[in-house]
């Protein structure tokens, strides 16, 4: 059986530790690697790079996965930084935006998680709440830190006609580790899951030929013990074409 190669856009860690000579590290959370391995895929990491290399990277894979991490740089959606904006990485934003555009161009399926979903929305023309305090109907705790986000804390309602419904049913519990959220959804995306305060928790592409699935929670932290969360990786790696 053909094994799909999944490119995972990596992050950079600035290790302030003399044991490692204060070097920078390229990394991805282990849950993404394990989730793709269990699904029968071959994960490869893409270091933050010159956006001009995006076509080379995307040509080398079958599917693209965008992970969580920093807040999205607000000027990318024409906003000034809100006082509650967290750490950002413009290099990572611009490289991952180029990966998204190139994956769509090359018809490679995309799966995005948390920040990845937010960046996807911005890349396609949408906007974000820089902090949930900007959202007047905010009612649900979406950042469970410092509780370890390895179990479902808040519930979501899922659109029946969606890629998510066969995997998760009409409603489910998901973990939550975000203080930013989708504000205006990009025109080419459709919301397919919501928290009880109507924050968008999952999206897919409006266009049938473009395969995009984005979630606001972190399946990489729960997929080891939750078969439903692993089924997201299985679906993306094996069936999402
Ligand atoms: Mn949430």
CSV table of C-alpha atoms and ligand atoms in Angstrom, one decimal:
chain,number,residue,atom,x,y,z
A,1,UNK,CA,0.0,0.0,0.0
A,2,UNK,CA,1.2,3.5,-0.9
A,3,UNK,CA,2.3,5.4,2.2
A,4,UNK,CA,1.4,9.1,2.0
A,5,UNK,CA,4.1,11.6,2.9
A,6,UNK,CA,2.9,14.3,5.2
A,7,UNK,CA,4.9,17.6,5.4
A,8,UNK,CA,4.6,19.1,8.9
A,9,UNK,CA,5.5,22.8,9.1
A,10,UNK,CA,7.9,23.0,12.1
A,11,UNK,CA,8.5,25.7,14.7
A,12,UNK,CA,11.7,27.2,16.1
A,13,UNK,CA,12.6,27.0,19.7
A,14,UNK,CA,15.0,29.4,21.3
A,15,UNK,CA,16.6,27.3,23.9
A,16,UNK,CA,18.0,29.5,26.6
A,17,UNK,CA,20.2,26.7,28.0
A,18,UNK,CA,23.9,26.5,28.2
A,19,UNK,CA,23.9,22.7,27.9
A,20,UNK,CA,22.8,23.4,24.3
A,21,UNK,CA,25.1,26.4,23.7
A,22,UNK,CA,22.0,28.7,23.3
A,23,UNK,CA,21.3,27.3,19.8
A,24,UNK,CA,18.0,27.5,18.1
A,25,UNK,CA,16.1,24.2,17.4
A,26,UNK,CA,13.6,23.2,14.7
A,27,UNK,CA,10.9,21.1,16.2
A,28,UNK,CA,7.3,19.8,16.0
A,29,UNK,CA,5.3,18.4,18.9
A,30,UNK,CA,5.7,14.6,19.1
A,31,UNK,CA,1.9,14.0,18.9
A,32,UNK,CA,1.8,15.1,15.3
A,33,UNK,CA,4.6,12.6,14.4
A,34,UNK,CA,2.9,9.8,16.4
A,35,UNK,CA,-0.5,10.6,15.0
A,36,UNK,CA,0.7,10.5,11.4
A,37,UNK,CA,2.8,7.3,12.0
A,38,UNK,CA,-0.2,5.5,13.6
A,39,UNK,CA,-2.3,6.6,10.6
A,40,UNK,CA,0.2,4.8,8.3
A,41,UNK,CA,1.8,8.0,6.9
A,42,UNK,CA,5.4,9.2,6.7
A,43,UNK,CA,5.9,12.5,8.5
A,44,UNK,CA,8.6,14.9,7.4
A,45,UNK,CA,9.4,18.3,9.0
A,46,UNK,CA,9.7,21.5,7.1
A,47,UNK,CA,11.9,24.0,8.8
A,48,UNK,CA,10.9,27.7,8.6
A,49,UNK,CA,12.4,28.7,5.3
A,50,UNK,CA,12.4,31.3,2.5
A,51,UNK,CA,8.9,31.3,1.1
A,52,UNK,CA,10.4,31.0,-2.4
A,53,UNK,CA,11.1,27.4,-1.4
A,54,UNK,CA,7.5,26.6,-0.8
A,55,UNK,CA,6.9,25.0,-4.2
A,56,UNK,CA,9.9,22.7,-3.7
A,57,UNK,CA,8.7,21.6,-0.3
A,58,UNK,CA,5.1,21.0,-1.4
A,59,UNK,CA,6.3,19.1,-4.5
A,60,UNK,CA,8.0,16.6,-2.2
A,61,UNK,CA,4.9,15.6,-0.2
A,62,UNK,CA,1.4,14.3,-0.6
A,63,UNK,CA,-0.3,16.3,2.2
A,64,UNK,CA,0.4,19.3,4.4
A,65,UNK,CA,-0.1,19.7,8.1
A,66,UNK,CA,0.1,23.0,10.0
A,67,UNK,CA,0.6,22.8,13.8
A,68,UNK,CA,-0.1,25.2,16.6
A,69,UNK,CA,2.2,27.9,18.1
A,70,UNK,CA,2.6,31.6,18.0
A,71,UNK,CA,-0.1,34.2,17.5
A,72,UNK,CA,-0.6,35.3,13.9
A,73,UNK,CA,1.1,38.7,13.2
A,74,UNK,CA,-1.9,41.1,13.1
A,75,UNK,CA,-0.7,43.3,10.3
A,76,UNK,CA,-1.2,40.3,8.0
A,77,UNK,CA,-4.9,41.1,8.4
A,78,UNK,CA,-4.5,44.8,8.6
A,79,UNK,CA,-4.8,45.3,12.3
A,80,UNK,CA,-2.6,47.1,14.9
A,81,UNK,CA,-1.3,44.8,17.7
A,82,UNK,CA,-3.8,44.5,20.6
A,83,UNK,CA,-2.3,44.8,24.1
A,84,UNK,CA,-3.1,41.1,24.8
A,85,UNK,CA,-1.3,39.8,21.6
A,86,UNK,CA,1.1,37.0,22.5
A,87,UNK,CA,4.4,36.1,20.9
A,88,UNK,CA,4.5,36.2,17.1
A,89,UNK,CA,6.9,35.0,14.3
A,90,UNK,CA,6.6,36.9,11.1
A,91,UNK,CA,9.1,34.5,9.4
A,92,UNK,CA,7.0,31.5,10.3
A,93,UNK,CA,3.7,33.2,9.3
A,94,UNK,CA,5.1,34.2,5.8
A,95,UNK,CA,6.6,30.8,5.1
A,96,UNK,CA,3.5,28.9,6.2
A,97,UNK,CA,1.3,31.2,4.1
A,98,UNK,CA,3.4,30.4,1.1
A,99,UNK,CA,3.0,26.6,1.9
A,100,UNK,CA,-0.8,27.0,2.1
A,101,UNK,CA,-1.0,28.8,-1.2
A,102,UNK,CA,1.3,26.3,-2.9
A,103,UNK,CA,-0.5,23.3,-1.5
A,104,UNK,CA,-3.8,24.7,-2.9
A,105,UNK,CA,-2.2,25.3,-6.2
A,106,UNK,CA,-0.7,21.8,-6.3
A,107,UNK,CA,-4.0,20.2,-5.1
A,108,UNK,CA,-2.4,18.7,-2.0
A,109,UNK,CA,-4.8,18.2,1.0
A,110,UNK,CA,-4.3,20.5,4.0
A,111,UNK,CA,-5.0,19.7,7.7
A,112,UNK,CA,-4.5,22.6,10.2
A,113,UNK,CA,-4.5,22.7,14.0
A,114,UNK,CA,-5.1,25.7,16.3
A,115,UNK,CA,-2.8,28.5,15.1
A,116,UNK,CA,-2.5,26.6,11.8
A,117,UNK,CA,-6.3,27.1,11.3
A,118,UNK,CA,-6.1,30.7,12.3
A,119,UNK,CA,-3.2,31.3,9.8
A,120,UNK,CA,-5.2,29.4,7.1
A,121,UNK,CA,-8.1,31.8,7.6
A,122,UNK,CA,-5.9,34.9,7.4
A,123,UNK,CA,-4.1,33.5,4.3
A,124,UNK,CA,-7.5,33.1,2.6
A,125,UNK,CA,-8.6,36.6,3.5
A,126,UNK,CA,-10.2,36.2,6.9
A,127,UNK,CA,-9.5,37.9,10.3
A,128,UNK,CA,-9.0,37.0,13.9
A,129,UNK,CA,-9.8,38.0,17.4
A,130,UNK,CA,-6.3,38.9,18.7
A,131,UNK,CA,-7.6,37.9,22.1
A,132,UNK,CA,-11.0,36.5,23.1
A,133,UNK,CA,-11.6,39.5,25.4
A,134,UNK,CA,-12.4,41.3,22.1
A,135,UNK,CA,-15.4,39.0,21.5
A,136,UNK,CA,-18.5,40.3,23.2
A,137,UNK,CA,-20.3,36.9,23.5
A,138,UNK,CA,-17.2,35.1,25.0
A,139,UNK,CA,-18.6,32.6,27.5
A,140,UNK,CA,-16.4,29.5,27.3
A,141,UNK,CA,-12.9,28.9,28.7
A,142,UNK,CA,-10.8,28.3,25.6
A,143,UNK,CA,-7.4,28.3,27.2
A,144,UNK,CA,-7.3,25.5,29.8
A,145,UNK,CA,-3.7,26.2,30.7
A,146,UNK,CA,-2.2,25.3,33.2
A,147,UNK,CA,-4.4,22.2,33.1
A,148,UNK,CA,-2.8,19.7,30.7
A,149,UNK,CA,-4.9,19.8,27.5
A,150,UNK,CA,-5.0,16.0,27.1
A,151,UNK,CA,-8.8,15.6,27.5
A,152,UNK,CA,-11.9,17.3,26.1
A,153,UNK,CA,-12.9,20.3,28.2
A,154,UNK,CA,-15.5,22.1,26.2
A,155,UNK,CA,-18.2,20.8,23.9
A,156,UNK,CA,-18.6,21.5,20.2
A,157,UNK,CA,-21.6,21.2,17.9
A,158,UNK,CA,-20.8,19.7,14.5
A,159,UNK,CA,-22.4,20.4,11.1
A,160,UNK,CA,-24.1,17.2,9.9
A,161,UNK,CA,-23.0,17.6,6.3
A,162,UNK,CA,-19.2,17.9,7.0
A,163,UNK,CA,-16.0,15.9,6.9
A,164,UNK,CA,-16.0,15.9,10.7
A,165,UNK,CA,-19.5,14.5,11.3
A,166,UNK,CA,-18.7,10.9,10.3
A,167,UNK,CA,-15.7,10.9,12.7
A,168,UNK,CA,-17.1,12.9,15.7
A,169,UNK,CA,-20.9,12.7,15.4
A,170,UNK,CA,-23.2,15.7,16.1
A,171,UNK,CA,-21.4,16.9,19.2
A,172,UNK,CA,-18.2,16.1,21.1
A,173,UNK,CA,-15.8,17.2,23.8
A,174,UNK,CA,-12.5,18.8,22.7
A,175,UNK,CA,-9.5,20.2,24.5
A,176,UNK,CA,-8.9,23.9,24.1
A,177,UNK,CA,-5.6,25.9,24.3
A,178,UNK,CA,-6.2,29.1,22.4
A,179,UNK,CA,-6.8,32.8,23.3
A,180,UNK,CA,-7.2,33.9,19.6
A,181,UNK,CA,-10.0,32.8,17.4
A,182,UNK,CA,-11.5,33.3,14.0
A,183,UNK,CA,-13.5,36.6,13.6
A,184,UNK,CA,-14.4,37.0,10.0
A,185,UNK,CA,-14.2,33.7,8.2
A,186,UNK,CA,-12.5,33.7,4.7
A,187,UNK,CA,-15.1,33.4,1.9
A,188,UNK,CA,-13.6,30.1,0.6
A,189,UNK,CA,-14.0,28.4,4.0
A,190,UNK,CA,-17.1,27.0,5.7
A,191,UNK,CA,-17.6,26.6,9.5
A,192,UNK,CA,-18.3,23.0,10.4
A,193,UNK,CA,-18.1,23.1,14.3
A,194,UNK,CA,-18.8,25.7,17.0
A,195,UNK,CA,-18.2,26.0,20.7
A,196,UNK,CA,-21.3,27.0,22.9
A,197,UNK,CA,-20.3,30.7,22.6
A,198,UNK,CA,-20.3,30.3,18.8
A,199,UNK,CA,-16.6,30.5,18.4
A,200,UNK,CA,-15.7,28.6,15.2
A,201,UNK,CA,-13.9,25.3,16.2
A,202,UNK,CA,-13.5,23.7,12.7
A,203,UNK,CA,-13.6,24.7,9.1
A,204,UNK,CA,-13.4,23.1,5.7
A,205,UNK,CA,-13.1,24.4,2.1
A,206,UNK,CA,-16.2,25.7,0.3
A,207,UNK,CA,-14.7,24.4,-3.0
A,208,UNK,CA,-15.0,20.7,-3.5
A,209,UNK,CA,-11.7,20.4,-5.4
A,210,UNK,CA,-9.7,22.0,-2.5
A,211,UNK,CA,-9.2,19.6,0.4
A,212,UNK,CA,-8.9,21.6,3.6
A,213,UNK,CA,-9.8,20.5,7.1
A,214,UNK,CA,-9.0,22.8,10.0
A,215,UNK,CA,-9.6,22.4,13.7
A,216,UNK,CA,-9.2,24.9,16.6
A,217,UNK,CA,-8.4,22.2,19.2
A,218,UNK,CA,-5.3,20.0,19.6
A,219,UNK,CA,-5.9,16.4,18.5
A,220,UNK,CA,-2.1,15.7,18.7
A,221,UNK,CA,-2.4,15.9,22.5
A,222,UNK,CA,-5.3,13.5,22.8
A,223,UNK,CA,-5.0,11.1,19.8
A,224,UNK,CA,-2.9,8.5,21.7
A,225,UNK,CA,-5.7,7.7,24.1
A,226,UNK,CA,-8.8,9.0,22.2
A,227,UNK,CA,-9.6,6.9,19.1
A,228,UNK,CA,-11.9,9.7,17.9
A,229,UNK,CA,-9.0,12.2,17.8
A,230,UNK,CA,-6.8,9.6,16.1
A,231,UNK,CA,-9.5,9.1,13.5
A,232,UNK,CA,-8.8,12.7,12.4
A,233,UNK,CA,-5.2,11.7,11.5
A,234,UNK,CA,-6.4,8.5,10.0
A,235,UNK,CA,-8.9,10.3,7.8
A,236,UNK,CA,-6.4,13.0,6.8
A,237,UNK,CA,-3.6,10.6,6.0
A,238,UNK,CA,-5.5,7.8,4.4
A,239,UNK,CA,-8.8,9.1,2.9
A,240,UNK,CA,-8.7,12.9,2.5
A,241,UNK,CA,-7.9,13.2,-1.3
B,1,LIG,MN1,-11.9,26.1,22.0
